[in-house]
């Protein structure tokens, strides 16, 4: 549930990312991580009140403006976030005063970003502040903020200032000129325009307060219109401020200011807007969600990557695409690469096909720019830009400027030589057509993309009369470590594949839509001779590979380059190019990202040449060890994960998958501050679906041949294929090999002739004795067959439940269930809640709803809703919420060398442990993510014991629920029950609570029972 990079201070729940501590050194990367958006715009996770050296940014897709050196970039738009709180004259900010509590959360389910703070001002006033914001998924032009303010220990004057900042910068460059601004009744507005592209923007804002009488002032300082509200605050009294913002540009309407102010005047309150946003997100997640059980980190992080794609893909505009860094950062200036078509688009294609169509339509709209590029280089047809923006013209910088005063600028050759994108885009167009069967779009737009880009290849190839082969010379392949190569296998085969499909598309068009075929013939000057030329290229293009071994040479002369052993560079923290230099890297067999393996992956689904199992194995063995998979390109790990999974290399597949999965959450490449790795996010989806899910497309639809990673017990998702939804619910035995050993051992210990337990000399043995196991007993005992007492008092570990044992979260669970039940109109009370003690979330919900009929989607939504209510409530927990005697016993056990685990059915156990401040006292955690079978099955406690390295009989379970006691006994463990005898009387020892409990006394009681 927690990342490996604990320095990131992150906790993951099913849907919510929680940051528990503010670290100024991670300011910029966290701004990226906490980005929100709605496909129209993205807003980085900067603070409402500001912070020194912060880089707040809002990018509206398609709003580009000229800039020196890099030609054009997404313009950072006016900042809608400023919300300043002034407490008795002290301005709230995190670099002043004292932070007593800090908690920032991103709720992926609804795109809601919130921050909970307790702050003591320099003057000594303590206040609780809760910020929320979202970019509406129900209305792309609406943005909303809310702030709850609760003085803790003072009465006084609080002022709140809500503003629009009309002076945004792109790392020092301001793209906007102010045109006008103004105010109406409790509303402000701003009008500005980009300096070169002349795109006009209108933004309006309104603010209201509830919980106190406040005076309102409106300031229209140039470029910074502000609404100010001042009120008399009282201790413990909460006041709520709501700020609603609207934004339009001249890309959507001729009068963006009028549109913004008109919409603003008719919008409902924050709560109503939030409900509409939640409903819109619910619909999207119904189609796009992936459920993973058995791996809590992957379960959350996969959803996080999908969230970042969903907030970047336009649902309304087919003249924009998704930049490489999505709408979340300044990296690559908002330019569009092959990343979109090859890595990101498949996710949308199978879950949100309308967005996939928009992304490909962007390439159709930008064909004029691609034609201009081809003409510039002396070629025919359409030559797609390596980096594209609004027009489709090439905007890859010609030079990379060196930050060293005396360093040489670096020539960027991708704009001239990395031409495989000209086949990558048609590859995506073809796949869209195959998956959707959208003939209308194909004949209107897709065919033109494929045919005009094919004409380019006809003019780009060179015929070598000596070889009697067509060649493509002077290129950069997918591997960018080699910048001037001839006959790159990826480029040559993709061009050949493209021409094959271009002929098929033309033939289809001529037969089905002859009028459109004639139109394109005339427009593109597509002659029969051109199509014959394509056939000749297909037959004679050079492809360097050994048909006996199936080994493919990456490019001409690659095998003659100096070999390299990447293992010699183990422990490095940068790319091989950074270590060797650009010039030297060109001379080595070291690869930035999959090239031959990328080709095999793209040909894998259709089993087109050169893909076959032997070719995959041979080329994997050669190229994988030579690929800089850790610090080369972030595009590589997901592809390696899929192919490794195909090859049965499960551990390796999972390892590189996690590199891709956590690239932004853990900032494992050190560049998350530049923006989200959009291609990696798309690659993650492909790795889960096509790699671990093993999805293959057949004439009858997609089928799964899954090979789930160790620990994954369930993988659930849906795919849209040719107009129909296909649901997949892939499962794997939950009990891992290790837990299976524990269960076998349990079976032996419960048999009529149980074996002796390990002696002191072998107490760390984890495998059961080698003897045949009798039939497995029931996971829960019957009243007529009591389980035997453990045969040893050699106790080495304690396993504590949380609720009712170390802390009393039972009340919080009850309140959350009660709120849900009230919303659903289901009778529920405290008496009914008693039956839920120690029971899993799903089992609890099923008990509450009884025989009422709900769909699986509704059940999952209700579980998540209840969890959200509970998670919100536990944010206020502190070490003071530990029950009497808990910390004293934990400390005593630690001093005695006893291992400690938590065994809680809650999926929020880690959050509670963090809040209680006992993480340093716990050696292992078994929570709701750890096992499939809940209490009273023993699996959870067996898992905990295994994590501690102990046998069941060496473990004491402390529980307050009958189901927990039953589970402990079924696991062959000692059971200590807390509470009334009628509830926990089956335990070996029953105590009223932990208050006053001493380890020495408890040990004596258990020893007596053992004797």
PDB file of N, CA, C and O in Angstrom, residues 294-320:
ATOM      1  N   UNK A 294      -4.578  -8.280  -4.879  1.00  0.00           N
ATOM      2  CA  UNK A 294      -3.382  -8.988  -4.467  1.00  0.00           C
ATOM      3  C   UNK A 294      -2.113  -8.168  -4.542  1.00  0.00           C
ATOM      4  O   UNK A 294      -1.057  -8.616  -4.093  1.00  0.00           O
ATOM      5  N   UNK A 295      -2.189  -6.967  -5.090  1.00  0.00           N
ATOM      6  CA  UNK A 295      -1.013  -6.101  -5.213  1.00  0.00           C
ATOM      7  C   UNK A 295      -1.503  -4.664  -5.080  1.00  0.00           C
ATOM      8  O   UNK A 295      -1.875  -4.025  -6.057  1.00  0.00           O
ATOM      9  N   UNK A 296      -1.516  -4.158  -3.858  1.00  0.00           N
ATOM     10  CA  UNK A 296      -2.154  -2.867  -3.601  1.00  0.00           C
ATOM     11  C   UNK A 296      -1.425  -1.722  -4.284  1.00  0.00           C
ATOM     12  O   UNK A 296      -2.056  -0.763  -4.743  1.00  0.00           O
ATOM     13  N   UNK A 297      -0.103  -1.791  -4.371  1.00  0.00           N
ATOM     14  CA  UNK A 297       0.632  -0.714  -5.043  1.00  0.00           C
ATOM     15  C   UNK A 297       0.273  -0.669  -6.519  1.00  0.00           C
ATOM     16  O   UNK A 297      -0.039   0.389  -7.062  1.00  0.00           O
ATOM     17  N   UNK A 298       0.309  -1.821  -7.171  1.00  0.00           N
ATOM     18  CA  UNK A 298      -0.046  -1.858  -8.590  1.00  0.00           C
ATOM     19  C   UNK A 298      -1.499  -1.469  -8.810  1.00  0.00           C
ATOM     20  O   UNK A 298      -1.825  -0.768  -9.775  1.00  0.00           O
ATOM     21  N   UNK A 299      -2.370  -1.900  -7.917  1.00  0.00           N
ATOM     22  CA  UNK A 299      -3.803  -1.597  -8.068  1.00  0.00           C
ATOM     23  C   UNK A 299      -4.030  -0.094  -8.131  1.00  0.00           C
ATOM     24  O   UNK A 299      -4.772   0.402  -8.983  1.00  0.00           O
ATOM     25  N   UNK A 300      -3.387   0.629  -7.210  1.00  0.00           N
ATOM     26  CA  UNK A 300      -3.558   2.083  -7.241  1.00  0.00           C
ATOM     27  C   UNK A 300      -2.800   2.706  -8.404  1.00  0.00           C
ATOM     28  O   UNK A 300      -3.322   3.562  -9.123  1.00  0.00           O
ATOM     29  N   UNK A 301      -1.545   2.324  -8.581  1.00  0.00           N
ATOM     30  CA  UNK A 301      -0.694   3.013  -9.555  1.00  0.00           C
ATOM     31  C   UNK A 301      -1.188   2.831 -10.980  1.00  0.00           C
ATOM     32  O   UNK A 301      -1.038   3.729 -11.805  1.00  0.00           O
ATOM     33  N   UNK A 302      -1.780   1.677 -11.287  1.00  0.00           N
ATOM     34  CA  UNK A 302      -2.368   1.509 -12.618  1.00  0.00           C
ATOM     35  C   UNK A 302      -3.496   2.510 -12.805  1.00  0.00           C
ATOM     36  O   UNK A 302      -3.590   3.191 -13.837  1.00  0.00           O
ATOM     37  N   UNK A 303      -4.359   2.623 -11.800  1.00  0.00           N
ATOM     38  CA  UNK A 303      -5.442   3.612 -11.899  1.00  0.00           C
ATOM     39  C   UNK A 303      -4.881   5.026 -12.030  1.00  0.00           C
ATOM     40  O   UNK A 303      -5.422   5.857 -12.769  1.00  0.00           O
ATOM     41  N   UNK A 304      -3.789   5.304 -11.338  1.00  0.00           N
ATOM     42  CA  UNK A 304      -3.196   6.638 -11.425  1.00  0.00           C
ATOM     43  C   UNK A 304      -2.763   6.932 -12.862  1.00  0.00           C
ATOM     44  O   UNK A 304      -3.007   8.029 -13.387  1.00  0.00           O
ATOM     45  N   UNK A 305      -2.117   5.987 -13.504  1.00  0.00           N
ATOM     46  CA  UNK A 305      -1.676   6.197 -14.880  1.00  0.00           C
ATOM     47  C   UNK A 305      -2.857   6.358 -15.830  1.00  0.00           C
ATOM     48  O   UNK A 305      -2.817   7.190 -16.741  1.00  0.00           O
ATOM     49  N   UNK A 306      -3.918   5.590 -15.613  1.00  0.00           N
ATOM     50  CA  UNK A 306      -5.109   5.736 -16.452  1.00  0.00           C
ATOM     51  C   UNK A 306      -5.755   7.098 -16.231  1.00  0.00           C
ATOM     52  O   UNK A 306      -6.238   7.740 -17.179  1.00  0.00           O
ATOM     53  N   UNK A 307      -5.780   7.542 -14.980  1.00  0.00           N
ATOM     54  CA  UNK A 307      -6.328   8.864 -14.661  1.00  0.00           C
ATOM     55  C   UNK A 307      -5.594   9.948 -15.451  1.00  0.00           C
ATOM     56  O   UNK A 307      -6.217  10.858 -16.014  1.00  0.00           O
ATOM     57  N   UNK A 308      -4.273   9.855 -15.496  1.00  0.00           N
ATOM     58  CA  UNK A 308      -3.500  10.874 -16.198  1.00  0.00           C
ATOM     59  C   UNK A 308      -3.802  10.870 -17.693  1.00  0.00           C
ATOM     60  O   UNK A 308      -3.771  11.928 -18.350  1.00  0.00           O
ATOM     61  N   UNK A 309      -4.087   9.720 -18.253  1.00  0.00           N
ATOM     62  CA  UNK A 309      -4.487   9.675 -19.660  1.00  0.00           C
ATOM     63  C   UNK A 309      -5.885  10.257 -19.854  1.00  0.00           C
ATOM     64  O   UNK A 309      -6.125  11.026 -20.802  1.00  0.00           O
ATOM     65  N   UNK A 310      -6.794   9.908 -18.968  1.00  0.00           N
ATOM     66  CA  UNK A 310      -8.176  10.375 -19.108  1.00  0.00           C
ATOM     67  C   UNK A 310      -8.288  11.890 -19.018  1.00  0.00           C
ATOM     68  O   UNK A 310      -9.132  12.494 -19.676  1.00  0.00           O
ATOM     69  N   UNK A 311      -7.457  12.522 -18.190  1.00  0.00           N
ATOM     70  CA  UNK A 311      -7.570  13.977 -18.051  1.00  0.00           C
ATOM     71  C   UNK A 311      -6.799  14.708 -19.146  1.00  0.00           C
ATOM     72  O   UNK A 311      -6.811  15.947 -19.188  1.00  0.00           O
ATOM     73  N   UNK A 312      -6.159  13.945 -20.047  1.00  0.00           N
ATOM     74  CA  UNK A 312      -5.415  14.575 -21.136  1.00  0.00           C
ATOM     75  C   UNK A 312      -6.075  14.387 -22.492  1.00  0.00           C
ATOM     76  O   UNK A 312      -5.778  15.129 -23.434  1.00  0.00           O
ATOM     77  N   UNK A 313      -6.971  13.405 -22.619  1.00  0.00           N
ATOM     78  CA  UNK A 313      -7.589  13.104 -23.904  1.00  0.00           C
ATOM     79  C   UNK A 313      -8.838  13.930 -24.138  1.00  0.00           C
ATOM     80  O   UNK A 313      -9.775  13.908 -23.340  1.00  0.00           O
ATOM     81  N   UNK A 314      -8.863  14.652 -25.243  1.00  0.00           N
ATOM     82  CA  UNK A 314      -9.998  15.539 -25.530  1.00  0.00           C
ATOM     83  C   UNK A 314     -11.217  14.761 -25.995  1.00  0.00           C
ATOM     84  O   UNK A 314     -11.148  13.968 -26.931  1.00  0.00           O
ATOM     85  N   UNK A 315     -12.334  15.027 -25.344  1.00  0.00           N
ATOM     86  CA  UNK A 315     -13.589  14.380 -25.717  1.00  0.00           C
ATOM     87  C   UNK A 315     -14.414  15.241 -26.666  1.00  0.00           C
ATOM     88  O   UNK A 315     -15.438  14.789 -27.168  1.00  0.00           O
ATOM     89  N   UNK A 316     -13.980  16.488 -26.895  1.00  0.00           N
ATOM     90  CA  UNK A 316     -14.808  17.419 -27.669  1.00  0.00           C
ATOM     91  C   UNK A 316     -14.095  18.022 -28.873  1.00  0.00           C
ATOM     92  O   UNK A 316     -14.750  18.585 -29.741  1.00  0.00           O
ATOM     93  N   UNK A 317     -12.788  17.933 -28.941  1.00  0.00           N
ATOM     94  CA  UNK A 317     -12.021  18.657 -29.944  1.00  0.00           C
ATOM     95  C   UNK A 317     -11.167  17.667 -30.731  1.00  0.00           C
ATOM     96  O   UNK A 317     -10.298  17.006 -30.163  1.00  0.00           O
ATOM     97  N   UNK A 318     -11.411  17.566 -32.045  1.00  0.00           N
ATOM     98  CA  UNK A 318     -10.618  16.634 -32.849  1.00  0.00           C
ATOM     99  C   UNK A 318      -9.475  17.333 -33.582  1.00  0.00           C
ATOM    100  O   UNK A 318      -8.889  16.773 -34.510  1.00  0.00           O
ATOM    101  N   UNK A 319      -9.147  18.555 -33.143  1.00  0.00           N
ATOM    102  CA  UNK A 319      -8.012  19.266 -33.730  1.00  0.00           C
ATOM    103  C   UNK A 319      -6.828  19.343 -32.774  1.00  0.00           C
ATOM    104  O   UNK A 319      -5.875  20.090 -33.010  1.00  0.00           O
ATOM    105  N   UNK A 320      -6.916  18.596 -31.683  1.00  0.00           N
ATOM    106  CA  UNK A 320      -5.812  18.526 -30.730  1.00  0.00           C
ATOM    107  C   UNK A 320      -5.495  17.062 -30.453  1.00  0.00           C
ATOM    108  O   UNK A 320      -6.326  16.180 -30.660  1.00  0.00           O
TER     109      UNK A 320
END
